[in-house]
PDB file of C-alpha atoms in Angstrom:
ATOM      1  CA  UNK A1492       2.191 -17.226  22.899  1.00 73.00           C
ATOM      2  CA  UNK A1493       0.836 -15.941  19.667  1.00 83.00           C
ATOM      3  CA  UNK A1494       3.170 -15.569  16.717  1.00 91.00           C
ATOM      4  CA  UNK A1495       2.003 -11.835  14.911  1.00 95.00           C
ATOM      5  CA  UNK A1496       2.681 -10.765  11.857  1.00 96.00           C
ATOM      6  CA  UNK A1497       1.821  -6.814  11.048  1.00 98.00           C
ATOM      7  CA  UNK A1498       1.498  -6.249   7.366  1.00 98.00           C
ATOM      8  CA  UNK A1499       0.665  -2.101   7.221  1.00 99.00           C
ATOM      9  CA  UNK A1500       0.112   0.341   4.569  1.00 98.00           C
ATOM     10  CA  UNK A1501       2.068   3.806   5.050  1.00 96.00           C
ATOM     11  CA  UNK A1502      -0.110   6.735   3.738  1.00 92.00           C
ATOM     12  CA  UNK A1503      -2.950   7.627   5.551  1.00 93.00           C
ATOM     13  CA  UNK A1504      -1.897   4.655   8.252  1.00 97.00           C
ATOM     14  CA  UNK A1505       1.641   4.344   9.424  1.00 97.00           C
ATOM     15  CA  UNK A1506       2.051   8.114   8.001  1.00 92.00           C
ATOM     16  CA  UNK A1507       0.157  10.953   7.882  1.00 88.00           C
ATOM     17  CA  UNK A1508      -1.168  12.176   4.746  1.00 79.00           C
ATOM     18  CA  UNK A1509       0.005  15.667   5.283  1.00 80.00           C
ATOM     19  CA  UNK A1510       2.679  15.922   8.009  1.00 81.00           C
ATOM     20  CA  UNK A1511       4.201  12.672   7.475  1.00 80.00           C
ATOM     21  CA  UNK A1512       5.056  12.490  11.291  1.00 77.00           C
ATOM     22  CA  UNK A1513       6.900   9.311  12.851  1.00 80.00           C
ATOM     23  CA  UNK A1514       6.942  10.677  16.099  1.00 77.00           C
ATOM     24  CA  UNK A1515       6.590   7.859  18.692  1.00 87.00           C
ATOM     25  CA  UNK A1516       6.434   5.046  15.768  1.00 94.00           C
ATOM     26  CA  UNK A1517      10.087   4.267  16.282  1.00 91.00           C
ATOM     27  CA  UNK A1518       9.792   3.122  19.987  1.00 93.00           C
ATOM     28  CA  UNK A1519       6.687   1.139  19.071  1.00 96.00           C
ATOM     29  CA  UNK A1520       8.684  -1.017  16.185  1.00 96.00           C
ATOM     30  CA  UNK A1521      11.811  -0.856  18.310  1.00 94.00           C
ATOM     31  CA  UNK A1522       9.272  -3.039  21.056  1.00 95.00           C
ATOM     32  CA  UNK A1523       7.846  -5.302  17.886  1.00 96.00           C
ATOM     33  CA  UNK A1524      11.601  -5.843  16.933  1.00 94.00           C
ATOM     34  CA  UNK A1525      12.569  -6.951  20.748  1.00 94.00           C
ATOM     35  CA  UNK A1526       9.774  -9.570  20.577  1.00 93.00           C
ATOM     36  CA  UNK A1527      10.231 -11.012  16.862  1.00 92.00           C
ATOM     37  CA  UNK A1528       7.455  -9.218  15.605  1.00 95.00           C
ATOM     38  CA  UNK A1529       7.824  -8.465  11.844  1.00 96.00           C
ATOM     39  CA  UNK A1530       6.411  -5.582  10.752  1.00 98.00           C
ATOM     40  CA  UNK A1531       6.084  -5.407   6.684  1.00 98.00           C
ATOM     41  CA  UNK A1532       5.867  -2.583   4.789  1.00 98.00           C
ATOM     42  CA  UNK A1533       3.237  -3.195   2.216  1.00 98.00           C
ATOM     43  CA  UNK A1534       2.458  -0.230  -0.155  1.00 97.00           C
ATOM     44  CA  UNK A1535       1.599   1.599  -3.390  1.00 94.00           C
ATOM     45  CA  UNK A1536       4.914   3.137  -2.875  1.00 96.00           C
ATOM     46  CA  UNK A1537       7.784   2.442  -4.925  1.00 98.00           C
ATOM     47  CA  UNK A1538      10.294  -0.596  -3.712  1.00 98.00           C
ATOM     48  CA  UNK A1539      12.827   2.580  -3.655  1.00 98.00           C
ATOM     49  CA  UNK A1540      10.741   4.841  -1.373  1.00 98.00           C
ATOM     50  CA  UNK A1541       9.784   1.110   1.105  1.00 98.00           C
ATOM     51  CA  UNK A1542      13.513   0.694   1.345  1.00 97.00           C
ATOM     52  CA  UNK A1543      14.287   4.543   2.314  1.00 96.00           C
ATOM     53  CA  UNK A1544      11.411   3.770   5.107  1.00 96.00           C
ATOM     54  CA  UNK A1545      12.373   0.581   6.253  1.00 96.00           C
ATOM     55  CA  UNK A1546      15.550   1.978   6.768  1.00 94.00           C
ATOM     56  CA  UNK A1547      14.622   5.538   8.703  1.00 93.00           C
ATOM     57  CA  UNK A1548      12.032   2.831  10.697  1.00 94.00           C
ATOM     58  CA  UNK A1549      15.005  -0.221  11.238  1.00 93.00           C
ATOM     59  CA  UNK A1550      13.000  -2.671  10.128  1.00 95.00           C
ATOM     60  CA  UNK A1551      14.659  -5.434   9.182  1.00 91.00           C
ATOM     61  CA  UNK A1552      11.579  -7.357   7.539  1.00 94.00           C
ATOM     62  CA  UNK A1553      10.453  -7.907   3.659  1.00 96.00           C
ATOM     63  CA  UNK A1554       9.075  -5.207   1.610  1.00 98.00           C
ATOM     64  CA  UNK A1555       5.821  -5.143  -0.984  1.00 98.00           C
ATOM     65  CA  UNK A1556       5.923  -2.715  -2.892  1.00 98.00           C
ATOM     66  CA  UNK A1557       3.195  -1.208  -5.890  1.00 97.00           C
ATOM     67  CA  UNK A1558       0.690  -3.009  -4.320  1.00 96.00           C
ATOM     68  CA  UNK A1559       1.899  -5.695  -4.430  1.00 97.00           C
ATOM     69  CA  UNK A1560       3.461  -5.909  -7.688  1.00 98.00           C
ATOM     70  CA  UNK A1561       7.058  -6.044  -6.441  1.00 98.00           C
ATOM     71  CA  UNK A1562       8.154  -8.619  -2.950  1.00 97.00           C
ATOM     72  CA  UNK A1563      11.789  -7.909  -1.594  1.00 95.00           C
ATOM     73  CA  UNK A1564      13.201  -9.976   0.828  1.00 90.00           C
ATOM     74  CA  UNK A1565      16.202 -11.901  -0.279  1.00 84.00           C
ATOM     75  CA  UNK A1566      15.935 -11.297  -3.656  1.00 87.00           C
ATOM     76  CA  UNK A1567      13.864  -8.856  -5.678  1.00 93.00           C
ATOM     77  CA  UNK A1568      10.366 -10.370  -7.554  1.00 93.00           C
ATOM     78  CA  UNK A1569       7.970  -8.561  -9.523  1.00 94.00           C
ATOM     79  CA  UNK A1570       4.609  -9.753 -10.102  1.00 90.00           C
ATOM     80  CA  UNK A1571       2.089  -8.848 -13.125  1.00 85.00           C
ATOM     81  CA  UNK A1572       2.768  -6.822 -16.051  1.00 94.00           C
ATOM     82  CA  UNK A1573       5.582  -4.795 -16.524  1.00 96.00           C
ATOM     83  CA  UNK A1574       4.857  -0.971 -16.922  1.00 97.00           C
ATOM     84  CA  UNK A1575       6.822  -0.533 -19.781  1.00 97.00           C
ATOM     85  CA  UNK A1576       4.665  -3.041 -21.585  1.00 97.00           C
ATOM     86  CA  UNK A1577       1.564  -1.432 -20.991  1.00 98.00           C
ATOM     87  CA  UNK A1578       2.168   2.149 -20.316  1.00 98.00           C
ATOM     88  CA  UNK A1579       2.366   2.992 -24.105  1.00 98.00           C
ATOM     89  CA  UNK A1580      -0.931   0.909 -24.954  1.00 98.00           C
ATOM     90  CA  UNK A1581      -2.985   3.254 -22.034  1.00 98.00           C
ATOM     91  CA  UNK A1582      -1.476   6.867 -23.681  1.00 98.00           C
ATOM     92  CA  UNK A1583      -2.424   5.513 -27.123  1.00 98.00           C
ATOM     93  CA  UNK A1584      -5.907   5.222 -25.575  1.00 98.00           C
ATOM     94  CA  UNK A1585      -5.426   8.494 -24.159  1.00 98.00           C
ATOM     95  CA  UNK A1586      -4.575   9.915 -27.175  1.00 97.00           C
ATOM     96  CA  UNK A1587      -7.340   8.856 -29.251  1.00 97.00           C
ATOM     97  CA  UNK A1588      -9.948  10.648 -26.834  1.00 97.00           C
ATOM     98  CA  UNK A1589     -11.698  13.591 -27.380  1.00 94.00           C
ATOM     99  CA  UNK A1590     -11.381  15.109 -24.120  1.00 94.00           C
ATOM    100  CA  UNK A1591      -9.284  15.079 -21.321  1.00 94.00           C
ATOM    101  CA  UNK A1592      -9.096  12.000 -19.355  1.00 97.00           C
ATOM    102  CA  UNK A1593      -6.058  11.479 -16.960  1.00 98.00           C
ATOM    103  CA  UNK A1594      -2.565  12.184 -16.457  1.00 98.00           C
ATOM    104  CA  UNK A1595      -0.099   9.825 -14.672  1.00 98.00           C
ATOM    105  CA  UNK A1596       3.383   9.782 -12.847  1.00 98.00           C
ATOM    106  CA  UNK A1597       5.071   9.173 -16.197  1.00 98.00           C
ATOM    107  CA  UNK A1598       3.923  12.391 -17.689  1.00 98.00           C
ATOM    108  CA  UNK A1599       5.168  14.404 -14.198  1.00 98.00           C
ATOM    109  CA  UNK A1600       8.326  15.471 -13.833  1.00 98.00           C
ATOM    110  CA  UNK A1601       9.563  15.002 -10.415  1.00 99.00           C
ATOM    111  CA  UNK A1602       8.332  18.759  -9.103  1.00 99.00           C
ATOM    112  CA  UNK A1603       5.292  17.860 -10.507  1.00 98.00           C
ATOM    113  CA  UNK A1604       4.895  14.898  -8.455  1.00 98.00           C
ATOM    114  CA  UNK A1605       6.053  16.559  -5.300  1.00 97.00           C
ATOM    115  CA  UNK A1606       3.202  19.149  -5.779  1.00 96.00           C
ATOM    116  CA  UNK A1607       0.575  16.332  -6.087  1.00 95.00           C
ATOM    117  CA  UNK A1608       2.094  14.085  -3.436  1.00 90.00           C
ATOM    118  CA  UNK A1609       3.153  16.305  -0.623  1.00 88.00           C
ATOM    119  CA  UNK A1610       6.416  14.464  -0.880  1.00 90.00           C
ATOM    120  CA  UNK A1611       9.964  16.431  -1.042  1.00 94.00           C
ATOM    121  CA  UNK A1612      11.791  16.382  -4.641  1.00 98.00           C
ATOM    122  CA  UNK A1613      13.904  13.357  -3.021  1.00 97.00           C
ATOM    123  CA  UNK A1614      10.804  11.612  -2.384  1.00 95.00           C
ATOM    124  CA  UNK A1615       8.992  12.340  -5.616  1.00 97.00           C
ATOM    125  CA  UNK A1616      12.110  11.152  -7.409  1.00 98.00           C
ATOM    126  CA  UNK A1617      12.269   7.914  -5.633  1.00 98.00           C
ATOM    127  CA  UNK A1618       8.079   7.759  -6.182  1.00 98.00           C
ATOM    128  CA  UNK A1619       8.667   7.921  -9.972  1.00 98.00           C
ATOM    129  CA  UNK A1620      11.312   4.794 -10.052  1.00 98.00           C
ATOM    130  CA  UNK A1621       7.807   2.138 -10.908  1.00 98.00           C
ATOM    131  CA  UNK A1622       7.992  -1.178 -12.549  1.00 98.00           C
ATOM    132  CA  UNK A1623       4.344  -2.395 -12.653  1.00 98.00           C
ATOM    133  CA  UNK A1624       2.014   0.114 -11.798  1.00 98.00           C
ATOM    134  CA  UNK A1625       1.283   3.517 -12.903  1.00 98.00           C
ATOM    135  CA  UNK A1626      -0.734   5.862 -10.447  1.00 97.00           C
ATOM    136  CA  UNK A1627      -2.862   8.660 -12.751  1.00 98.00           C
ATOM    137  CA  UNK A1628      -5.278  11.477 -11.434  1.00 97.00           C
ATOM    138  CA  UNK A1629      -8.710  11.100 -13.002  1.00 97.00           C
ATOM    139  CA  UNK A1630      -9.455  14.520 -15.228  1.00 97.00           C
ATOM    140  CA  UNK A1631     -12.864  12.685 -17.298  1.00 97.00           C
ATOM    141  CA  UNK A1632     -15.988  12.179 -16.316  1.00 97.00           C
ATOM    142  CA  UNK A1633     -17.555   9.381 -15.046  1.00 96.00           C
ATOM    143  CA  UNK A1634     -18.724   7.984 -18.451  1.00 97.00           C
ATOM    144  CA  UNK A1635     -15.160   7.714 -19.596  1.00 97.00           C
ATOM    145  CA  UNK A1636     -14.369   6.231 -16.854  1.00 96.00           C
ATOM    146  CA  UNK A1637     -16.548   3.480 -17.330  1.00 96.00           C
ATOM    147  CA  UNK A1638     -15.176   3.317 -20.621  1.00 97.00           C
ATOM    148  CA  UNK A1639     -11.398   3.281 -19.629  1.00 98.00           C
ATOM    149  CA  UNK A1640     -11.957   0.420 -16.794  1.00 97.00           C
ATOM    150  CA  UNK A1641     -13.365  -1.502 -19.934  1.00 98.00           C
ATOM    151  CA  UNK A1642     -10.719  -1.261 -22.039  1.00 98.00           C
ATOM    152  CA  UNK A1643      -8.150  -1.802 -18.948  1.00 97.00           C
ATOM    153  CA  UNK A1644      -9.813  -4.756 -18.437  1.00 98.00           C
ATOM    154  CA  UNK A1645      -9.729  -5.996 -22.276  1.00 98.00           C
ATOM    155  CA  UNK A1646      -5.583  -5.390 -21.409  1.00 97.00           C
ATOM    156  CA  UNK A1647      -5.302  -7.701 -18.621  1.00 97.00           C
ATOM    157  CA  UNK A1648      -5.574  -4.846 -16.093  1.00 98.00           C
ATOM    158  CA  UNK A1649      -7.173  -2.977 -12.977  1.00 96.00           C
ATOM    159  CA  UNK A1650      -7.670   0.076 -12.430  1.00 95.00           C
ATOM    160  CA  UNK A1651      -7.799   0.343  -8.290  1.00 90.00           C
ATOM    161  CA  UNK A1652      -8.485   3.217  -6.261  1.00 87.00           C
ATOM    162  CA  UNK A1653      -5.676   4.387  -3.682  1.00 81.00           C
ATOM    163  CA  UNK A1654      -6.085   7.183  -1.034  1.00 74.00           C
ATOM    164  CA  UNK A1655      -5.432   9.777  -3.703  1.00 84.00           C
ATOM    165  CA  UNK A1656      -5.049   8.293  -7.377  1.00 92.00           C
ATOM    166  CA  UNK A1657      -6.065   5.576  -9.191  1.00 95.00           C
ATOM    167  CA  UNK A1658      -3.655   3.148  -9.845  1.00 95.00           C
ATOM    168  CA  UNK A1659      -2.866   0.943 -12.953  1.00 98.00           C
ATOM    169  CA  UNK A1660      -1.875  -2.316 -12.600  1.00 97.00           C
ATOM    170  CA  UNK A1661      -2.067  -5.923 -13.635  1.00 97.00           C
ATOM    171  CA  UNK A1662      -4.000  -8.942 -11.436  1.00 94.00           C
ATOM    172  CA  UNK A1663      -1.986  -8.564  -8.418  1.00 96.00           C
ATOM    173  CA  UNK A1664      -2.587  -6.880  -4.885  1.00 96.00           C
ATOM    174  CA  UNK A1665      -1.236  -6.796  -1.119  1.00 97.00           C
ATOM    175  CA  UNK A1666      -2.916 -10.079  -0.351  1.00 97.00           C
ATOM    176  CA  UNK A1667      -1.919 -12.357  -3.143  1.00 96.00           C
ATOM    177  CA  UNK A1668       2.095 -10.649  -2.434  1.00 96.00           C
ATOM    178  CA  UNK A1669       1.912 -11.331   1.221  1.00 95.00           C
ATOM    179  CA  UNK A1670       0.919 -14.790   0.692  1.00 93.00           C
ATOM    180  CA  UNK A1671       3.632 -15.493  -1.909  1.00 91.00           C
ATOM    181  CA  UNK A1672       5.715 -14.180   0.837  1.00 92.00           C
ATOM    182  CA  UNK A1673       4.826 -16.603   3.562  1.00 89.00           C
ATOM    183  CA  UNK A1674       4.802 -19.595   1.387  1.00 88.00           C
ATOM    184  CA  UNK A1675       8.277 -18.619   0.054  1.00 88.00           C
ATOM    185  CA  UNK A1676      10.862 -20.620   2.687  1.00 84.00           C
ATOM    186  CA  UNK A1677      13.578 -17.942   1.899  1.00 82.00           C
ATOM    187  CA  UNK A1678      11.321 -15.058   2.822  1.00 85.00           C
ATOM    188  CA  UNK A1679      13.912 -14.419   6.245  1.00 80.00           C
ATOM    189  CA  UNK A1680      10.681 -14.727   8.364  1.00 82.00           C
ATOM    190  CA  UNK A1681      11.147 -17.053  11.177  1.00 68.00           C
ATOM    191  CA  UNK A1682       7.668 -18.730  10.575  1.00 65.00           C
ATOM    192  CA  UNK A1683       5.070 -19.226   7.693  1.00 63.00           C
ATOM    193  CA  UNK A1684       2.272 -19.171  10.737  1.00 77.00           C
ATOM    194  CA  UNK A1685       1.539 -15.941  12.223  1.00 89.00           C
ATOM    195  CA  UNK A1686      -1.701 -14.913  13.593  1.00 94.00           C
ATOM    196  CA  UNK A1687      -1.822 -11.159  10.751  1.00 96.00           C
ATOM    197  CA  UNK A1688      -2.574  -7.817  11.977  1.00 98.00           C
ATOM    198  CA  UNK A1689      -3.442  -5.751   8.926  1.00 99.00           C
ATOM    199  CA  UNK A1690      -3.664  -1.837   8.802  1.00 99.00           C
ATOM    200  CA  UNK A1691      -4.875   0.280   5.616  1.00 98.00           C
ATOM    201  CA  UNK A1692      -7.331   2.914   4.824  1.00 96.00           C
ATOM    202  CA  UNK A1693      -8.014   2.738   0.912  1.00 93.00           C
ATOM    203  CA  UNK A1694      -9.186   0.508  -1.801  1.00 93.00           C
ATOM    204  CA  UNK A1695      -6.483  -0.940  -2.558  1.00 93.00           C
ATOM    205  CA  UNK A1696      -6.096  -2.129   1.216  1.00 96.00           C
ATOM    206  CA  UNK A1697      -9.466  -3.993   1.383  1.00 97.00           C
ATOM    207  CA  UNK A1698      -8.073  -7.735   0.002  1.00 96.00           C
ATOM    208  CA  UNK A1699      -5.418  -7.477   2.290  1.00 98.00           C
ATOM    209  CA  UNK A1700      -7.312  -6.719   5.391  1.00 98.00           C
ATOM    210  CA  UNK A1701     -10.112  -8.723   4.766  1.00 97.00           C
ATOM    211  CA  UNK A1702      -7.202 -11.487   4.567  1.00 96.00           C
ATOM    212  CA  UNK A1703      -5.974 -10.759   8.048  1.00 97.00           C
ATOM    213  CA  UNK A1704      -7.092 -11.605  10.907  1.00 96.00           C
ATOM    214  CA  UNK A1705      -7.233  -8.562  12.620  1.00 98.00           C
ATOM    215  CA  UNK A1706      -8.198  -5.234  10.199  1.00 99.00           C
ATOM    216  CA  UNK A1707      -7.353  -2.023  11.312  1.00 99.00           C
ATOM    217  CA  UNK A1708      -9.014   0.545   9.191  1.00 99.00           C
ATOM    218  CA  UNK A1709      -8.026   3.775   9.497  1.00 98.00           C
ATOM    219  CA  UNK A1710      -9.822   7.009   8.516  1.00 97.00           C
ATOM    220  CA  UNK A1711      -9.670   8.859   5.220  1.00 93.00           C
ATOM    221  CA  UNK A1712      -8.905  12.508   5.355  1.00 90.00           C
ATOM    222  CA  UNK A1713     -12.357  13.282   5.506  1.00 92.00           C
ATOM    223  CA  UNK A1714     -13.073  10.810   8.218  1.00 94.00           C
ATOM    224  CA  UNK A1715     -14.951   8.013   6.508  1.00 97.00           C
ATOM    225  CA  UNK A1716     -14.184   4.350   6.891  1.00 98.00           C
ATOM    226  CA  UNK A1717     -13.663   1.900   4.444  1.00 97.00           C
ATOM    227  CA  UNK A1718     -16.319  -0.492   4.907  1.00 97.00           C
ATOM    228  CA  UNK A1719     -15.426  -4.575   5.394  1.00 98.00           C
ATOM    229  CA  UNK A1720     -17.505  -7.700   5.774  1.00 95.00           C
ATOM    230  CA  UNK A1721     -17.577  -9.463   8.694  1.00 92.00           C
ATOM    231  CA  UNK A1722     -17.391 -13.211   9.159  1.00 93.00           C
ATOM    232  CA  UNK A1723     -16.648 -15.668  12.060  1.00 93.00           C
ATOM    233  CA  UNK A1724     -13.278 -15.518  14.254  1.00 92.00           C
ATOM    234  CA  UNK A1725     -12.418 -12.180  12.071  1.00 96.00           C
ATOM    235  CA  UNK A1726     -11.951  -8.639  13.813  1.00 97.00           C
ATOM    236  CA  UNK A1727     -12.288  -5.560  12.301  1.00 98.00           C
ATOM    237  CA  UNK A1728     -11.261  -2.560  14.322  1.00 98.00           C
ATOM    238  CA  UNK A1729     -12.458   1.161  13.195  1.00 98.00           C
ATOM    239  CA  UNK A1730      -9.636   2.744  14.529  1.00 98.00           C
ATOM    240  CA  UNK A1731     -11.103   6.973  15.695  1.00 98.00           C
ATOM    241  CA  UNK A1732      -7.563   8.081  15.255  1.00 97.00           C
ATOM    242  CA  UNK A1733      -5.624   9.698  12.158  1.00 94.00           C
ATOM    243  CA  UNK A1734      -2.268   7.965  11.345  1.00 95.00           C
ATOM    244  CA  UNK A1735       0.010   7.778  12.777  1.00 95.00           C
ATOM    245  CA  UNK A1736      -1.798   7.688  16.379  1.00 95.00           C
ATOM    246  CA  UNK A1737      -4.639   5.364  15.465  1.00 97.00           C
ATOM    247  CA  UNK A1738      -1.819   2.994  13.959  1.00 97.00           C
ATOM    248  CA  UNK A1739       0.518   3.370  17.600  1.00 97.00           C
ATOM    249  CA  UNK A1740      -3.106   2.464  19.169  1.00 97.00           C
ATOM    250  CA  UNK A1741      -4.416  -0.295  17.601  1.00 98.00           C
ATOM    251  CA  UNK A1742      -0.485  -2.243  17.881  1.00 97.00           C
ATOM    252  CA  UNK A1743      -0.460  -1.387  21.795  1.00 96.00           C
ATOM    253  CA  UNK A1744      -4.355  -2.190  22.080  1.00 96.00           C
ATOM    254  CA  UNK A1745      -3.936  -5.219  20.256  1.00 95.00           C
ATOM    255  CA  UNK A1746      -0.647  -6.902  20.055  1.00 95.00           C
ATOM    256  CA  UNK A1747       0.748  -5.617  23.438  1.00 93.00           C
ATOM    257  CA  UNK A1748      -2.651  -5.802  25.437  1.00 89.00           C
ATOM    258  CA  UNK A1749      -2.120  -2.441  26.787  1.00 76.00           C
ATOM    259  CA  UNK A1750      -4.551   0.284  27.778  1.00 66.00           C
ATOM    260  CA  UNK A1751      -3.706   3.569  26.317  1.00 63.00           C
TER     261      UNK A1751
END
């Protein structure tokens, strides 16, 4: 019997980017639960928002949160740089441009956040408690850009591209945190060998599903793929379904070996 592991992302795979629907999720995880099947929550989303999911989903697995900047299991570890370290460094870059270049979580206030997100004023509130990354909306051109990825880069930093915002961030990601996980014996997971079914749609999902070895790629809103490299004894599945259908497809299709 094979041991699985599913390590997902939530917008735009578990969730809807819009609706946010769960309906029919719950029975699915209640089934992965019954078998041993951990299912990890691994997001840009705050540690606060993964743990107000894991609870409305029962999971009883680890969290990553800020892609993979923050793994919490039995105790809480953050990976990277802290935001308040480098936060005032990037709006004294800001502040020294000419024009306008981006504006970030930290300069919302929480109904400004809601508006951009989608997300109720709960939500948004629970979205702004970061410790290591800082999600911005691009307002520059591409030029300065170019020239803020540099200068990110002279800091240490990455600048990755989510479903909707960049996001800010020191050398970490959903892979490296998911292996940390594994290899820590107190992660609460009853074995450090699974066989991994990854799900994302952005970016910032491609190390950890090219790390997996199953990928589920989802579609974007406007119904492109993220593209991934193949290699031998790796499956990547496009699924033609918008969260969270396509993700309640690909887990019956794949881990139960059902027809649906």
């Amino acid at each position: 019997m094979i041991d699985w592991l599913i390590t997902t992302d939530l917008d735009g795979t578990l969730l809807n980017h819009h609706t946010y629907d769960v309906s029919g999720i719950a029975e699915i995880i209640e089934r992965l639960q019954s078998q041993h099947i951990p299912v990890i929550l691994n997001s840009s989303k705050t540690l606060a928002e993964l743990s107000a999911w894991r609870h409305q989903l029962n999971l009883s697995s680890p969290v990553i949160a800020e892609n993979g900047g923050v793994v919490a299991h039995h105790a809480t570890t953050c990976y990277g740089a802290l935001l308040t370290d480098f936060l005032p460094k990037l709006h004294h870059w800001r502040d020294q441009q000419e024009e306008a270049s981006f504006v970030g979580f930290s300069d919302w206030s929480v109904a400004e956040v809601a508006k951009a997100t989608g997300l109720s004023v709960e939500e948004a509130r629970l979205a702004k408690t970061r410790w290591v990354t800082e999600p911005i909306q691009w307002l520059g051109t591409e030029a300065l850009l170019k020239q803020f990825q540099t200068f990110i880069a002279s800091l240490g930093l990455q600048c990755v591209a989510g479903g909707r915002f960049y996001h800010l961030m020191g050398h970490h990601s959903k892979s490296t945190a998911l292996q940390h996980l594994l290899a820590d014996p107190h992660s609460g997971l009853p074995t450090a060998t699974y066989k991994v079914l990854a799900l994302g749609d952005g970016e910032n999902d491609r190390a950890m599903l090219m790390a997996a070895d199953v990928a589920v790629v989802m579609p974007k809103p406007d119904g492109s793929y993220l593209k991934l490299a193949t290699r031998p004894g790796y499956e990547v599945i496009y699924s033609p379904l918008a969260a969270p259908n396509g993700w309640i497809q690909a887990v019956i299709q794949r881990i139960f070996q059902e027809a649906i």
